[in-house]
CSV table of C-alpha atoms in Angstrom, one decimal:
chain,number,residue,atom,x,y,z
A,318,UNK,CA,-3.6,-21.8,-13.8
A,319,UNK,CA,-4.1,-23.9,-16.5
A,320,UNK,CA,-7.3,-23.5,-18.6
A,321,UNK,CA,-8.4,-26.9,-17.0
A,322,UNK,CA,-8.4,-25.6,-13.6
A,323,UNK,CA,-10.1,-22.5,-14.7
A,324,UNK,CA,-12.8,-24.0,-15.9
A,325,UNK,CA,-12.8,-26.4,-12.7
A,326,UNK,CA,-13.0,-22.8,-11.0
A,327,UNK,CA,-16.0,-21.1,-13.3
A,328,UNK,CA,-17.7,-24.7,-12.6
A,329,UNK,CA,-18.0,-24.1,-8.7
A,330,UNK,CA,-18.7,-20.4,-8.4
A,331,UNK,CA,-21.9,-21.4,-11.2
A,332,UNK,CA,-23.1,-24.1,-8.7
A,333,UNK,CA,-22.3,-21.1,-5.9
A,334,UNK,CA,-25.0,-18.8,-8.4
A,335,UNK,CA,-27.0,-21.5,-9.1
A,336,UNK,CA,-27.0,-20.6,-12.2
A,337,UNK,CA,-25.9,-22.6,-15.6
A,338,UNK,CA,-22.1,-22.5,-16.4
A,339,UNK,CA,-22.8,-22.1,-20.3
A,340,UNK,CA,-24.4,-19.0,-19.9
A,341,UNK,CA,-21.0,-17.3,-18.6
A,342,UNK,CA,-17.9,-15.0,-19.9
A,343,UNK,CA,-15.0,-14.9,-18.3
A,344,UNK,CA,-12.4,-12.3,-18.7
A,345,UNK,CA,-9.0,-12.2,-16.6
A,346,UNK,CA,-8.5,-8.6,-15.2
A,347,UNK,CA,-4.8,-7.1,-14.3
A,348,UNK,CA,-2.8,-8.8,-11.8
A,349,UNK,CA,-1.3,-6.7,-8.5
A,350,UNK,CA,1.7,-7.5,-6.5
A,351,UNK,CA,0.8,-10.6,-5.2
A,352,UNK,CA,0.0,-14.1,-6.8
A,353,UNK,CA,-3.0,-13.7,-7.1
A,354,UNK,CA,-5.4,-13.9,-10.1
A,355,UNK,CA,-8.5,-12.3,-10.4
A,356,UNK,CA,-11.4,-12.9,-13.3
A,357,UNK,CA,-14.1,-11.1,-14.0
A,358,UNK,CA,-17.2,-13.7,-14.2
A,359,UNK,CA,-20.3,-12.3,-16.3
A,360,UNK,CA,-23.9,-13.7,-16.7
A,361,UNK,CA,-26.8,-11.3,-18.4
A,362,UNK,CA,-26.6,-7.9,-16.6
A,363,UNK,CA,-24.6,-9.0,-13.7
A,364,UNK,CA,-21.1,-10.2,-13.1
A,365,UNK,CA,-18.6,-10.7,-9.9
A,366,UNK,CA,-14.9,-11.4,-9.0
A,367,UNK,CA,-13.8,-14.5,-9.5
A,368,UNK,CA,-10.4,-15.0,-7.7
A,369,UNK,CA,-7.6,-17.4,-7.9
A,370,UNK,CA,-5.4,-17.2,-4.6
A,371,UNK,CA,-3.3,-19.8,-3.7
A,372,UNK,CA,-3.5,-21.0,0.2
A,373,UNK,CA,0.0,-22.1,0.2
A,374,UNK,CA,1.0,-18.3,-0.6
A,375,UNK,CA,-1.4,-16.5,0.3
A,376,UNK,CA,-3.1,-14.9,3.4
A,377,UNK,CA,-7.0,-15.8,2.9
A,378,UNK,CA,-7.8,-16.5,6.1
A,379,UNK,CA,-6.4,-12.8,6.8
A,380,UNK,CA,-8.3,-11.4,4.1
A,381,UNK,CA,-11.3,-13.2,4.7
A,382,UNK,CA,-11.5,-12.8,9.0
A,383,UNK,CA,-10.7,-8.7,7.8
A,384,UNK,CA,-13.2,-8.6,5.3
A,385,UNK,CA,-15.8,-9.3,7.9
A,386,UNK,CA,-14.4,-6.8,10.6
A,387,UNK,CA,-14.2,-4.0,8.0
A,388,UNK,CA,-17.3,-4.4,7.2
A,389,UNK,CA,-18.9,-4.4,10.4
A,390,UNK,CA,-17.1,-1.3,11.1
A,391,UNK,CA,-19.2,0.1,8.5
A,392,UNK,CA,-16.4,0.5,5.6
A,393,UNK,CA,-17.3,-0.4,2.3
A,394,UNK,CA,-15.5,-3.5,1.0
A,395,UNK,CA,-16.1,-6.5,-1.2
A,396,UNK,CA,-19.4,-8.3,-0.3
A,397,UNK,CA,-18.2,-12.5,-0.3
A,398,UNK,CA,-20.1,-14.4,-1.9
A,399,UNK,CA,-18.3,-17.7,-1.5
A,400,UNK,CA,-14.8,-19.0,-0.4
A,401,UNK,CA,-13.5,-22.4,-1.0
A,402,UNK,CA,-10.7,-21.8,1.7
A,403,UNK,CA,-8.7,-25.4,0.4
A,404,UNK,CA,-8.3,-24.1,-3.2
A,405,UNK,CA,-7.8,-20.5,-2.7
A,406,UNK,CA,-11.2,-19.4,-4.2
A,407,UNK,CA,-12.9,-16.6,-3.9
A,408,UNK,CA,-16.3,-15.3,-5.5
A,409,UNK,CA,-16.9,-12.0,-4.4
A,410,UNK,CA,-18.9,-8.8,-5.2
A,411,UNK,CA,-17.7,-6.6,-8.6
A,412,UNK,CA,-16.6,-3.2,-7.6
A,413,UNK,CA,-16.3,-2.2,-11.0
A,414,UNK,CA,-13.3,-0.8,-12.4
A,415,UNK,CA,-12.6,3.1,-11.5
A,416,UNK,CA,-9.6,3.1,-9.4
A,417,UNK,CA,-9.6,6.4,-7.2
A,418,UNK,CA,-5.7,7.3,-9.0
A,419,UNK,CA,-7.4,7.8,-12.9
A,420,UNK,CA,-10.1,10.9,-11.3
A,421,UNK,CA,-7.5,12.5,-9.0
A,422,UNK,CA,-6.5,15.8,-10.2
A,423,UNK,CA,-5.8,19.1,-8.2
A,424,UNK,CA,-9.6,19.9,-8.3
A,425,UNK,CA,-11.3,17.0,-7.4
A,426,UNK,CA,-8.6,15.9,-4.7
A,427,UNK,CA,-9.5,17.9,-1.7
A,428,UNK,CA,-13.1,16.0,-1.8
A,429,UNK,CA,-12.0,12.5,-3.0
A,430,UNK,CA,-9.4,12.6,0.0
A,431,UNK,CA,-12.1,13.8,2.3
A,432,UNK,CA,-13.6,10.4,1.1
A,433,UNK,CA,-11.0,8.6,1.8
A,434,UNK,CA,-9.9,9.8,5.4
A,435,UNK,CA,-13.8,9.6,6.1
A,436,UNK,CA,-13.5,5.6,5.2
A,437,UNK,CA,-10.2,5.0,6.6
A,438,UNK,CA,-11.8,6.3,10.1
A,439,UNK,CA,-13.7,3.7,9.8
A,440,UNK,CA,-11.5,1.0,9.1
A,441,UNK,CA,-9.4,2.5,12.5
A,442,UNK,CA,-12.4,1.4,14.1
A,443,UNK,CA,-11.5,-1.8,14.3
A,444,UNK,CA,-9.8,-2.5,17.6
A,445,UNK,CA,-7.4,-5.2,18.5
A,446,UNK,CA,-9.4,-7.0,20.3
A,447,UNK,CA,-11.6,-7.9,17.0
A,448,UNK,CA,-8.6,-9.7,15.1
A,449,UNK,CA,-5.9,-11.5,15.9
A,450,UNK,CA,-2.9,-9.1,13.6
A,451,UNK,CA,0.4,-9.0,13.9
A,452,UNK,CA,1.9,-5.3,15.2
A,453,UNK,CA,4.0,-2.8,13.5
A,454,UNK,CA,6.9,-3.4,15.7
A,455,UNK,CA,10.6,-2.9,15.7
A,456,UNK,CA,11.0,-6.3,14.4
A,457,UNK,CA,8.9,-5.8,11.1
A,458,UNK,CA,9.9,-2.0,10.7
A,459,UNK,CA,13.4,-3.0,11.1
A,460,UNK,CA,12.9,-6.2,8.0
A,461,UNK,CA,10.8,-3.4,5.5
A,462,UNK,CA,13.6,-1.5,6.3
A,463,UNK,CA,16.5,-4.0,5.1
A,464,UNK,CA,14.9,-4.9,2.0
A,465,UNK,CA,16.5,-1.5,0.7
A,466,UNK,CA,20.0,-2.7,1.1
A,467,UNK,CA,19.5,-6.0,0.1
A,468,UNK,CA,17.1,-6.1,-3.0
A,469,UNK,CA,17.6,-2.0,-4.1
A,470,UNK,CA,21.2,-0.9,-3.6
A,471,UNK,CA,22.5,-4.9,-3.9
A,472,UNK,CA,20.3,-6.6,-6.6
A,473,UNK,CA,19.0,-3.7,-8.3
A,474,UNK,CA,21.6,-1.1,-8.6
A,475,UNK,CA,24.2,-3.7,-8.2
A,476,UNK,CA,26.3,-1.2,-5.7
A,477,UNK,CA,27.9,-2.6,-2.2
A,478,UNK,CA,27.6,0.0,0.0
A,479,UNK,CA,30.2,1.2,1.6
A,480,UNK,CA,31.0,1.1,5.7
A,481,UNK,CA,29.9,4.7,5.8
A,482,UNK,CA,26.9,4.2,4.2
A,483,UNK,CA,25.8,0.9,6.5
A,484,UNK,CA,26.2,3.7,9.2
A,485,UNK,CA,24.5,5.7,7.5
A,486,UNK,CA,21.9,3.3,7.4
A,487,UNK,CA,22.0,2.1,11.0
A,488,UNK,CA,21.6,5.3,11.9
A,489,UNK,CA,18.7,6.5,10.2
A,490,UNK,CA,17.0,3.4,10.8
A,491,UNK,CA,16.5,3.4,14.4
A,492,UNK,CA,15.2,6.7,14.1
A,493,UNK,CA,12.6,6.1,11.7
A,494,UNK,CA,12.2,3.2,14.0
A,495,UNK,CA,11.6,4.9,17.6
A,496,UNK,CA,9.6,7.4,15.9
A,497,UNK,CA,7.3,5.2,14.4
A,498,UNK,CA,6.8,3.5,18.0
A,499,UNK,CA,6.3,6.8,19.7
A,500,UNK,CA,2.9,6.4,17.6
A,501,UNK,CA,-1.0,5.8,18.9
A,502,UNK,CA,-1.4,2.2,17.5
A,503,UNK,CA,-4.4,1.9,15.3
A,504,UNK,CA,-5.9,-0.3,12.4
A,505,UNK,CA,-3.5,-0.5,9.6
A,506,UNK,CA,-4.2,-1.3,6.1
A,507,UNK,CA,-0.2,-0.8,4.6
A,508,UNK,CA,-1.4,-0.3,1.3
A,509,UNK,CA,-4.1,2.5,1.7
A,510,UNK,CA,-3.4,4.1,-1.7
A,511,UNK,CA,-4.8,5.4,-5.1
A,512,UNK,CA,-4.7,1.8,-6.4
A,513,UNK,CA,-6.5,0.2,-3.6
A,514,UNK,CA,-9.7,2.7,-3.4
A,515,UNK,CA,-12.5,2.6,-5.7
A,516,UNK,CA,-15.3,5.0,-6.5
A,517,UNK,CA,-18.6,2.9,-6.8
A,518,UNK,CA,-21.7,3.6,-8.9
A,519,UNK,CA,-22.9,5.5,-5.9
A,520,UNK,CA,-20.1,8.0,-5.6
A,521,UNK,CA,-18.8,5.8,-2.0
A,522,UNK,CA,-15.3,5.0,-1.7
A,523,UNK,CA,-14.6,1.2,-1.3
A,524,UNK,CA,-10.7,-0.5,-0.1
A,525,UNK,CA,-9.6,-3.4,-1.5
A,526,UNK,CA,-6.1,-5.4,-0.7
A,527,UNK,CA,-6.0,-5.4,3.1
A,528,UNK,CA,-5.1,-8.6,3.9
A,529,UNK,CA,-1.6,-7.6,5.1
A,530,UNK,CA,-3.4,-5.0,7.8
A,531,UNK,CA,-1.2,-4.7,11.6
A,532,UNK,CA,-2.1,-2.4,14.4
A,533,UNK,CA,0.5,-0.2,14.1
A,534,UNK,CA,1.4,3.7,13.5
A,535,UNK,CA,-1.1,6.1,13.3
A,536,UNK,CA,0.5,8.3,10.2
A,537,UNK,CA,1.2,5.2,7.9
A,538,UNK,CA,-2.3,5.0,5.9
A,539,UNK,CA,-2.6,8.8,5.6
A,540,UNK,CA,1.5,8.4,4.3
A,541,UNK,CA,0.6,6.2,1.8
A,542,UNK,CA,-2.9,8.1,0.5
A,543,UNK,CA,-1.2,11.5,0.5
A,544,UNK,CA,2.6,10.7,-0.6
A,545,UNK,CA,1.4,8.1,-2.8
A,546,UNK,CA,4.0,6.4,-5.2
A,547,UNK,CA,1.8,6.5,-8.0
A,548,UNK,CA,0.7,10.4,-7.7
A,549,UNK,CA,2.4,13.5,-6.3
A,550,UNK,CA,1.1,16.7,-4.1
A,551,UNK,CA,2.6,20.1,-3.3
A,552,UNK,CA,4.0,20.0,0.1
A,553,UNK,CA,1.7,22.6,1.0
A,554,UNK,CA,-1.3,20.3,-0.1
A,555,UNK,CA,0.4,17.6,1.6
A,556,UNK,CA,1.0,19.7,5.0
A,557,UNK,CA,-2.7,21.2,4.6
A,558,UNK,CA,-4.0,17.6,4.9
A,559,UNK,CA,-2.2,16.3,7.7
A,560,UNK,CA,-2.8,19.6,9.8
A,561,UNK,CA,-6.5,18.8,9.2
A,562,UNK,CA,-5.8,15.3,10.3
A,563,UNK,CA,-4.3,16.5,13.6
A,564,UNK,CA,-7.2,18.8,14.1
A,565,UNK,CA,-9.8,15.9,13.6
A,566,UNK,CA,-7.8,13.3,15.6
A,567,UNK,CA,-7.2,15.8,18.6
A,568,UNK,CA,-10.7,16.4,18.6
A,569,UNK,CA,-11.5,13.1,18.7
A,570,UNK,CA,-8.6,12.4,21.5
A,571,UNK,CA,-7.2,9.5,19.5
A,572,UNK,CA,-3.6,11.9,19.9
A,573,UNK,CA,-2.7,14.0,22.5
A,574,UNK,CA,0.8,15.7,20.8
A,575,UNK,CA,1.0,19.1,19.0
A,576,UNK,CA,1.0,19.4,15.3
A,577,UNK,CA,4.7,19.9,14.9
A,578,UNK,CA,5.3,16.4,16.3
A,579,UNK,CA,2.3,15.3,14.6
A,580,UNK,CA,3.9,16.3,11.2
A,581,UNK,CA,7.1,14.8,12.0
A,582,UNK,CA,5.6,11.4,12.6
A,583,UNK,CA,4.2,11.7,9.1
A,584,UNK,CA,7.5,13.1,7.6
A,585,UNK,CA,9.4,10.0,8.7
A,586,UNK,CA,6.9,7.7,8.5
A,587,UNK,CA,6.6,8.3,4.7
A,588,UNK,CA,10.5,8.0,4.7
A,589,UNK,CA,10.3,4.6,6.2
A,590,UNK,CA,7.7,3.9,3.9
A,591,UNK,CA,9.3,5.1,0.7
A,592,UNK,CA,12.9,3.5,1.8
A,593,UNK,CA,10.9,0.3,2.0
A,594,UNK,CA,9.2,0.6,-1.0
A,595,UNK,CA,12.2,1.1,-3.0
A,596,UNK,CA,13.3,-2.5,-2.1
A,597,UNK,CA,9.6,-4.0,-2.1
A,598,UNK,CA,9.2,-2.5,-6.1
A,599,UNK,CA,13.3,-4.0,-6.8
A,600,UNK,CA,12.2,-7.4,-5.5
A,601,UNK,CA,8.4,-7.2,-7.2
A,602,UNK,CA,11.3,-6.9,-10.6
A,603,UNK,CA,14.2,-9.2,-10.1
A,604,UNK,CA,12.7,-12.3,-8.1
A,605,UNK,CA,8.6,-11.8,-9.7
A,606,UNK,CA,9.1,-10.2,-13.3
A,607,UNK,CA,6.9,-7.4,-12.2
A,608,UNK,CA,8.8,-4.7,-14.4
A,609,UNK,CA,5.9,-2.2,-14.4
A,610,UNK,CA,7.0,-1.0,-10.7
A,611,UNK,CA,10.4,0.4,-12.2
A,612,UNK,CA,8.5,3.2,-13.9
A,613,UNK,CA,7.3,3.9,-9.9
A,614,UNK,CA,11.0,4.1,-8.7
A,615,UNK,CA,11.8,7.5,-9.6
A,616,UNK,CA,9.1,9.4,-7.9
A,617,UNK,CA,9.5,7.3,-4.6
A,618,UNK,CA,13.6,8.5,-5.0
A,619,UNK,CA,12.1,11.6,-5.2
A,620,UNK,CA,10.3,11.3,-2.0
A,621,UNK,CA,13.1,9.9,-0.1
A,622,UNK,CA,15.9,12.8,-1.2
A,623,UNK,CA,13.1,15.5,-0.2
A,624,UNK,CA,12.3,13.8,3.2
A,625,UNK,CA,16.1,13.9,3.3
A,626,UNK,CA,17.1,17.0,2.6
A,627,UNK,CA,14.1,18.6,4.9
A,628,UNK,CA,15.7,17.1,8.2
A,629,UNK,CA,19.3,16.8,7.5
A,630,UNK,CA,20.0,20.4,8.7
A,631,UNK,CA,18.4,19.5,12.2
A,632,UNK,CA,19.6,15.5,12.5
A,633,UNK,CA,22.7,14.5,12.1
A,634,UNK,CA,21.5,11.2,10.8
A,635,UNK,CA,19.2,12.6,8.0
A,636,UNK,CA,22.7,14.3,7.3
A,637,UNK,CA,24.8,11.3,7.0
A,638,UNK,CA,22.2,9.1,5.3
A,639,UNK,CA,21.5,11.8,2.6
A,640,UNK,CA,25.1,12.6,2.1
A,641,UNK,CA,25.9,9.2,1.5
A,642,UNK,CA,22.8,8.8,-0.8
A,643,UNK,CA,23.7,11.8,-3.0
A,644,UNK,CA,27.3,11.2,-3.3
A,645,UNK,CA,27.7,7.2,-3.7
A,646,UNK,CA,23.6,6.0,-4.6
A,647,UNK,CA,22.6,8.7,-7.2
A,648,UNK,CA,25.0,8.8,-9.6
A,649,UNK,CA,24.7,5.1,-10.1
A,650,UNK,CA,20.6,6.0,-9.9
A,651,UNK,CA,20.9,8.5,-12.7
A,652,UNK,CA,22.5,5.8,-14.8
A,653,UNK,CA,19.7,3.5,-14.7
A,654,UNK,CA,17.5,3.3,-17.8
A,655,UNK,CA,14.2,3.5,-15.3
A,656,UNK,CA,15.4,6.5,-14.0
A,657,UNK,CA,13.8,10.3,-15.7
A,658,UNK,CA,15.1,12.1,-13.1
């Protein structure tokens, strides 16, 4: 965005204030994953988001038809102030700046994940009836899932794998697969994470980033808040919290399995998750110049070998995959200067 268009940008959301352009600061904030660009637009004691997001690449129309659902549902998300859907603008409410990941620490995370299970029931309010969202089937599983081969093990590491490990992978994929469809379908967010909640002045939790929400497995939000890529848990923390989450969603009947299957669904969700995210960070690197996601990588190959290693004595494919991960993938891993393993 050229300062030009900017300006052209700062010019609109004043005439959206009705207040005087002049009388503004504008101050670009830190960009996420996507192409978007968001600014932080100031006048006196009050300021908002200012954001740039192209239509051509971007899913407004998701974000803004989710937005309103969301809030209906009674979660706390950004209050729109005004779209220009042509141009990609977006003027919307200022959340502020304290990210959920900078106050988590073993004391305070109990409660602040209490918060955050308390607002993601409410975004699993949202039924499918409400918005038209693609689901979490074996046809979108199945692409997250090839992104590891093709953008982490190919582009990244620079490694071919070998026929044994494309059976490896084969294998393990259509597990991860069925169990992921054995799943209650329910509001998805994708991204429900450290970086993606914010505490407000009030103490309430607030989600940003959901325009890529599906209806889809019931495990994969709590996955991503409690094996988060940016911040690890004990296991028995981990286990504590999904236990809990069986107990509340059994109560509520949303599941009707015992809490051994219940934890399983979690286990290899997260694994699909983190097998995903390996190739999802590789790409954000090599084909977007995102290198801040490489420092993520070796916490989320952490993740994965665990996962591994926990069912490989019971599944023959958790065997085979991890086998072929620790003898032919880690080695050339340890080698890679992003790697503190």
């Amino acid at each position: 965005m050229t300062d030009r268009d900017l300006q052209t940008m700062v010019n609109w959301a004043a005439t959206e204030l009705h207040l005087p352009v002049s009388e503004f600061t504008v101050a670009p904030l830190t960009g996420d994953a996507s192409a978007r660009r968001y600014f932080r637009l100031a006048h006196s004691d009050s300021s908002w988001m200012l954001a740039d997001s192209p239509p051509e690449s971007q899913k407004n129309a998701e974000f803004l038809a989710i937005r309103d659902a969301l809030a209906c549902a009674g979660a706390r998300v950004p209050n729109l102030l005004a779209a220009d859907a042509g141009k990609g603008w977006l003027l919307l409410e200022d959340l502020g700046d304290e990210l959920l990941l900078p106050t988590l620490s073993k004391e305070t995370v109990d409660d602040a994940y209490s918060d955050a299970i308390a607002l993601l029931s409410l975004c699993q309010r949202v039924a499918p009836a409400e918005l038209a969202l693609p689901a979490y089937d074996e046809s979108l599983l199945t692409e997250e899932l090839s992104r590891f081969d093709e953008w982490f093990v190919a582009a990244l590491l620079k490694s071919n794998a070998s026929a044994a490990g494309h059976s490896a992978m084969g294998g393990l994929w259509h597990c991860l697969v069925e169990s992921a469809l054995e799943q209650p379908s329910v509001f998805v967010h994708r991204d429900f994470h450290s970086r993606n909640l914010m505490r407000l002045s009030d103490s309430l939790l607030a989600v940003i980033d959901f325009q890529d929400a599906v209806y889809g497995p019931i495990t994969y939000d709590t996955v991503s808040l409690y094996k988060d890529c940016y911040i690890r848990w004990p296991r028995e923390a981990v286990l504590a919290w999904v236990k809990r989450d069986h107990a509340r969603l059994t109560g509520q009947a949303a599941l009707s399995c015992d809490s051994g299957t219940f934890i399983r669904w979690f286990d290899w969700m997260g694994l699909q998750r983190h097998i995903k995210v390996l190739g999802t960070f590789a790409r954000l690197y090599l084909r977007d110049g995102k290198d801040a996601y490489l420092n993520d990588l070796p916490l989320v190959v952490t993740y994965v070998r665990e996962t591994l290693a926990m069912y490989a004595p019971t599944h023959p494919e958790f065997a085979a995959f991890s086998s072929w991960f620790e003898a032919e993938l880690m080695p050339v891993i340890q080698q890679q200067a992003w790697y503190r393993g």
